[in-house]
């Protein structure tokens, strides 16, 4: 990087880095040996490109326990997936419930839909970012159509009570949209057992794929013909018709797909499956617990989110007394080579909930490639900054 020292990357909540070597290798192979448009031609390279897209869809369906892989829709990211789910299914006068810990990827489309006649209820969470499922049930109305929640907060790492909320949505015949941007690949997800109707995920975080990849898993309770696409166009199928195909996945996958990105995405998912999500979860929890204990031992530091590792994923936000988050992050980089993210993390509602708006927090995000040495260095660095700030 031209800095003369190596970096410790703790910004994995924004995007994971480094990627597994096989991700780069798969993308290089696609560009050098395939490069064709999947599903648009009948020649050998187009067929090979289509095979890679198919294998990626199959791998994701295994990872998330989706019975029919055609119900995995490829998108650019979790944001596009969430927009497809919300705008494709909600109609004026429908009511939707969400939490005060949501990312703007949920909040902004919901605020736009409010202008179009959608009714919105936001359930306040605790200072630790935790949601009381009973408060969700209290908000259910006769016109409630959906509950939309993040699986885990990108600010505090707090896991929301998925299974308890899923029981509520099932009891009241509501749809459950889960934003799994922070958990897909880092926490076990089972579409059927967890009661998820719509699973939005991104490829570039804990699935270790490249940016510009993601998807939406559509549960079997949803009739895809009643779900409006975000866009229409060429699909490589039913080309004799000017109307959009009504079958999956083509109904929601118009335009040339990101073939090279999906090749890398497939390699990232295969990496996750070889490691095992449960093992990844255990290792990341161990490092997060060590990091939290170390930071809590520094008098000037305030940590946010639940203390119990079972209630959180490998994200830790903190503040250092009398120093802005941006100042702390800048010093961590310049003096110690530690890369992290300060500010509001595109989640102002979450920061209002935990009492850190408008300054935000400093956020560390741990991945499978972080080590105990990285954590120890981060703790020493924050401690050093705190001492020079007295």
XYZ file of C-alpha atoms in Angstrom:
390
model
C 0.000 0.000 0.000
C 3.025 2.256 -0.085
C 2.835 3.061 3.629
C 5.829 1.094 4.790
C 3.761 -1.003 7.226
C 1.060 -3.639 7.056
C -2.509 -2.862 7.996
C -4.932 -4.536 10.367
C -8.286 -4.497 8.622
C -11.225 -4.206 11.038
C -13.780 -2.742 8.634
C -15.340 -6.049 7.646
C -18.846 -4.812 8.472
C -18.522 -2.448 5.490
C -16.926 -5.039 3.205
C -14.747 -8.039 3.957
C -11.037 -7.928 3.141
C -8.951 -9.767 2.294
C -10.975 -12.161 0.168
C -10.085 -15.857 -0.015
C -7.493 -16.432 -2.776
C -9.918 -18.656 -4.680
C -12.269 -15.696 -5.219
C -9.688 -13.826 -7.259
C -8.699 -17.036 -9.030
C -12.310 -17.766 -10.026
C -12.802 -14.243 -11.351
C -9.547 -14.320 -13.305
C -10.466 -17.686 -14.795
C -13.873 -16.384 -15.845
C -12.351 -13.343 -17.567
C -9.497 -15.247 -19.203
C -11.228 -18.479 -20.223
C -14.998 -17.809 -20.381
C -16.111 -14.177 -20.489
C -19.345 -14.889 -22.376
C -22.884 -13.776 -21.553
C -24.668 -16.541 -19.602
C -27.908 -17.760 -21.109
C -27.781 -15.436 -24.120
C -26.106 -17.699 -26.689
C -25.864 -21.386 -27.500
C -22.105 -21.640 -27.853
C -19.798 -23.407 -25.435
C -18.582 -20.297 -23.561
C -22.103 -18.990 -22.964
C -23.135 -22.413 -21.698
C -20.112 -22.503 -19.369
C -20.957 -19.027 -18.018
C -24.552 -20.159 -17.419
C -23.263 -23.222 -15.575
C -21.328 -21.015 -13.152
C -24.427 -18.896 -12.469
C -26.430 -22.081 -11.903
C -23.805 -23.501 -9.520
C -23.783 -20.267 -7.531
C -27.559 -20.395 -7.220
C -27.369 -24.013 -6.099
C -24.643 -23.292 -3.535
C -26.651 -20.439 -2.016
C -29.764 -22.594 -1.851
C -27.801 -25.212 0.108
C -26.294 -22.608 2.420
C -29.669 -21.018 3.241
C -31.736 -24.233 3.003
C -33.858 -23.051 0.071
C -35.566 -26.053 -1.525
C -35.896 -24.588 -5.027
C -32.758 -22.782 -6.218
C -34.734 -20.863 -8.850
C -36.123 -18.870 -5.929
C -32.656 -17.345 -5.390
C -32.634 -14.059 -7.319
C -29.284 -12.422 -8.084
C -29.049 -8.687 -7.400
C -26.273 -6.126 -7.055
C -26.443 -6.053 -3.239
C -28.721 -6.378 -0.215
C -30.084 -2.874 -0.851
C -31.461 -3.845 -4.260
C -32.872 -7.051 -2.762
C -34.676 -5.121 -0.017
C -36.082 -2.636 -2.527
C -37.319 -5.496 -4.711
C -39.045 -7.152 -1.753
C -40.647 -4.002 -0.365
C -41.679 -2.309 -3.603
C -42.618 -5.558 -5.261
C -45.100 -6.634 -2.613
C -46.395 -3.642 -0.662
C -49.371 -1.660 -1.935
C -50.957 1.618 -0.769
C -52.810 1.208 2.565
C -50.680 -1.817 3.520
C -49.086 -1.629 6.976
C -45.509 -2.706 7.707
C -43.634 -3.073 11.003
C -39.900 -2.531 11.461
C -37.430 -1.715 14.252
C -35.499 1.362 15.321
C -32.203 -0.456 14.603
C -32.556 -0.619 10.835
C -30.014 0.399 8.223
C -31.007 3.049 5.680
C -31.302 0.231 3.134
C -34.585 -0.536 4.892
C -35.484 2.885 6.271
C -35.121 4.907 3.077
C -37.328 2.739 0.844
C -39.882 2.579 3.673
C -39.906 6.369 3.993
C -40.411 6.605 0.223
C -43.241 4.058 0.389
C -44.860 6.107 3.174
C -45.240 8.897 0.636
C -47.067 6.427 -1.622
C -49.603 5.465 1.041
C -47.879 2.686 2.978
C -48.440 2.814 6.757
C -45.287 2.328 8.858
C -44.745 1.381 12.509
C -41.227 1.529 14.005
C -40.700 -0.460 17.221
C -38.264 1.239 19.650
C -35.400 -1.022 20.726
C -33.397 -0.907 23.956
C -30.122 0.970 24.457
C -28.350 -2.305 23.633
C -30.269 -2.496 20.362
C -32.479 -5.376 21.521
C -36.060 -5.833 20.340
C -38.962 -7.080 22.474
C -41.034 -9.408 20.227
C -44.183 -8.614 22.211
C -43.926 -5.025 21.019
C -44.061 -6.289 17.448
C -47.244 -8.224 18.117
C -48.859 -5.202 19.768
C -48.437 -3.252 16.521
C -50.153 -5.814 14.289
C -53.252 -4.368 12.599
C -55.887 -5.722 10.237
C -53.974 -4.249 7.272
C -50.502 -5.363 8.394
C -48.783 -7.090 5.490
C -45.143 -7.505 6.491
C -42.500 -7.284 9.213
C -39.055 -6.158 8.006
C -36.043 -6.549 10.304
C -32.293 -6.725 10.127
C -30.934 -10.025 11.413
C -28.136 -8.200 13.224
C -27.403 -4.510 13.622
C -24.538 -3.115 11.595
C -23.894 -0.662 14.458
C -23.960 -2.767 17.629
C -23.914 -6.308 16.239
C -27.106 -7.030 18.197
C -29.035 -10.061 16.954
C -32.760 -9.404 16.743
C -35.116 -12.189 17.945
C -35.743 -13.823 14.570
C -37.430 -17.009 15.739
C -39.769 -15.229 18.156
C -40.797 -12.682 15.519
C -41.242 -15.463 12.951
C -43.762 -17.151 15.249
C -45.692 -13.870 15.404
C -45.685 -13.412 11.636
C -46.834 -16.987 11.147
C -49.594 -16.603 13.744
C -50.942 -13.496 12.004
C -50.244 -14.652 8.430
C -47.718 -11.872 7.777
C -44.641 -11.872 5.569
C -41.189 -11.682 7.173
C -38.413 -9.855 5.324
C -34.970 -10.382 6.844
C -32.027 -8.102 6.061
C -29.116 -10.531 6.442
C -26.415 -8.191 5.139
C -24.350 -8.673 8.315
C -25.146 -12.317 9.070
C -25.183 -14.250 5.787
C -22.106 -16.470 5.970
C -21.331 -15.574 9.597
C -24.436 -16.943 11.323
C -26.561 -20.017 10.503
C -29.661 -19.222 8.417
C -32.372 -21.709 7.477
C -35.118 -20.140 5.367
C -37.766 -22.723 6.272
C -36.934 -23.451 9.928
C -36.398 -19.767 10.723
C -39.731 -18.821 9.139
C -38.228 -16.351 6.654
C -40.286 -15.386 3.601
C -37.776 -12.997 2.025
C -34.044 -13.158 2.716
C -31.950 -10.230 1.473
C -28.194 -10.808 1.453
C -25.051 -9.304 -0.007
C -22.060 -11.086 -1.474
C -19.229 -8.787 -0.432
C -19.349 -9.055 3.362
C -19.328 -12.380 5.226
C -19.884 -14.392 2.047
C -16.457 -13.156 0.865
C -17.495 -12.431 -2.711
C -16.790 -9.263 -4.698
C -18.767 -6.045 -4.462
C -21.723 -5.775 -6.804
C -23.101 -9.205 -5.888
C -26.048 -10.160 -3.718
C -29.424 -11.799 -3.782
C -32.955 -12.257 -2.563
C -34.274 -15.670 -1.524
C -38.033 -15.833 -2.042
C -39.911 -18.244 0.196
C -42.545 -20.612 -1.110
C -45.404 -18.756 0.597
C -44.947 -15.936 -1.901
C -46.593 -16.055 -5.320
C -43.957 -14.562 -7.581
C -46.591 -13.553 -10.148
C -48.027 -11.136 -7.575
C -44.604 -9.568 -6.939
C -43.728 -6.628 -9.193
C -40.184 -6.572 -10.647
C -37.994 -3.509 -10.112
C -37.095 -3.629 -13.813
C -38.058 -5.404 -16.992
C -35.933 -6.329 -19.992
C -33.925 -9.020 -21.694
C -33.598 -12.328 -19.874
C -32.398 -14.649 -22.630
C -35.670 -16.571 -22.273
C -39.025 -16.269 -24.088
C -37.427 -13.754 -26.434
C -40.396 -14.012 -28.804
C -42.576 -12.162 -26.269
C -42.434 -8.467 -25.402
C -43.874 -9.117 -21.939
C -41.674 -10.012 -18.963
C -41.473 -13.762 -18.193
C -43.620 -14.740 -15.205
C -41.391 -17.556 -13.915
C -38.377 -17.611 -11.594
C -35.659 -16.499 -11.605
C -36.120 -14.709 -14.960
C -39.029 -12.563 -13.749
C -36.623 -10.567 -11.553
C -33.305 -10.924 -13.408
C -33.432 -8.625 -16.429
C -30.275 -7.524 -18.198
C -26.811 -9.009 -18.519
C -25.801 -10.527 -15.172
C -22.513 -9.864 -13.398
C -20.971 -13.124 -14.607
C -17.444 -12.471 -13.376
C -18.793 -11.256 -10.024
C -21.018 -14.314 -9.647
C -17.998 -16.539 -10.373
C -16.194 -14.877 -7.471
C -19.354 -15.023 -5.356
C -19.575 -18.777 -5.930
C -15.975 -19.197 -4.783
C -16.699 -17.160 -1.645
C -19.756 -19.266 -0.790
C -17.779 -22.471 -1.341
C -15.098 -21.122 1.000
C -17.755 -20.515 3.674
C -19.245 -23.980 3.256
C -15.819 -25.616 3.543
C -15.033 -23.683 6.739
C -18.495 -24.237 8.187
C -20.743 -21.383 9.325
C -20.933 -22.730 12.886
C -17.132 -22.820 13.159
C -16.818 -19.326 11.718
C -19.417 -18.093 14.183
C -17.544 -19.674 17.127
C -14.167 -18.252 16.118
C -15.499 -14.753 15.509
C -17.392 -14.779 18.814
C -14.196 -15.693 20.673
C -12.334 -12.761 19.127
C -15.233 -10.369 19.753
C -15.418 -11.367 23.401
C -11.678 -10.777 23.790
C -11.975 -7.403 22.074
C -14.906 -6.324 24.233
C -13.207 -7.323 27.484
C -10.075 -5.462 26.474
C -11.872 -2.276 25.474
C -14.117 -2.324 28.549
C -10.980 -2.399 30.664
C -9.986 1.036 29.368
C -11.561 3.676 31.670
C -12.322 6.233 28.957
C -14.016 3.760 26.596
C -17.765 3.182 26.255
C -18.832 0.045 24.371
C -22.289 -0.438 22.858
C -24.496 -3.464 22.379
C -25.144 -6.583 24.472
C -22.375 -8.139 26.567
C -23.537 -11.707 25.974
C -21.852 -13.029 22.825
C -24.891 -15.191 22.060
C -26.859 -11.980 21.502
C -24.474 -10.433 19.005
C -22.249 -10.986 15.996
C -18.644 -9.890 15.418
C -19.293 -6.128 15.341
C -18.260 -3.820 18.173
C -18.945 -0.077 18.365
C -17.293 2.125 20.965
C -16.451 5.727 21.789
C -13.477 7.284 23.517
C -14.251 10.057 25.975
C -13.671 13.603 24.648
C -12.541 12.399 21.213
C -14.758 12.297 18.123
C -15.126 8.932 16.378
C -13.484 10.348 13.244
C -10.477 11.539 15.274
C -10.082 8.135 16.928
C -10.350 6.310 13.592
C -7.832 8.657 12.013
C -5.304 8.073 14.785
C -5.857 4.314 14.692
C -4.953 4.340 11.012
C -2.087 6.812 11.040
C -0.387 5.642 14.227
C -1.210 1.918 14.299
C -2.273 0.870 10.806
C -5.735 -0.169 12.014
C -8.538 0.415 9.518
C -12.089 0.829 10.847
C -15.170 2.981 10.278
C -16.336 5.965 12.326
C -19.634 7.862 12.106
C -23.273 6.895 11.664
C -22.749 3.798 9.478
C -25.799 4.606 7.288
C -28.009 3.820 10.292
C -29.077 7.082 11.996
C -32.113 5.443 13.601
C -29.870 2.884 15.314
C -27.583 5.616 16.637
C -30.570 7.555 17.980
C -31.647 4.348 19.718
C -28.319 3.776 21.481
C -27.775 7.496 22.199
C -24.837 8.181 19.879
C -26.500 10.477 17.343
C -25.236 12.664 15.677
C -21.543 11.911 16.285
C -21.830 8.140 15.866
C -19.246 5.618 17.050
C -16.017 3.915 16.086
C -16.836 0.475 14.682
C -14.650 -2.623 14.559
C -15.830 -5.494 12.372
C -14.106 -8.886 12.657
C -13.830 -11.501 9.907
C -12.534 -15.032 9.471
C -9.117 -13.589 8.569
C -8.625 -11.665 11.815
C -6.494 -13.107 14.616
C -5.939 -12.768 18.343
C -2.854 -10.699 17.534
C -5.010 -8.238 15.582
C -7.387 -7.916 18.531
C -4.564 -7.451 21.025
C -3.017 -4.749 18.862
C -6.367 -2.968 18.561
C -6.855 -2.978 22.342
C -3.331 -1.625 22.933
C -3.865 1.044 20.286
C -7.104 2.319 21.824
C -5.493 2.254 25.258
C -2.535 4.277 23.960
C -4.835 6.868 22.380
C -6.815 7.130 25.620
C -3.636 7.808 27.641
C -2.401 10.544 25.320
C -5.857 12.123 25.429
C -5.739 12.798 29.182
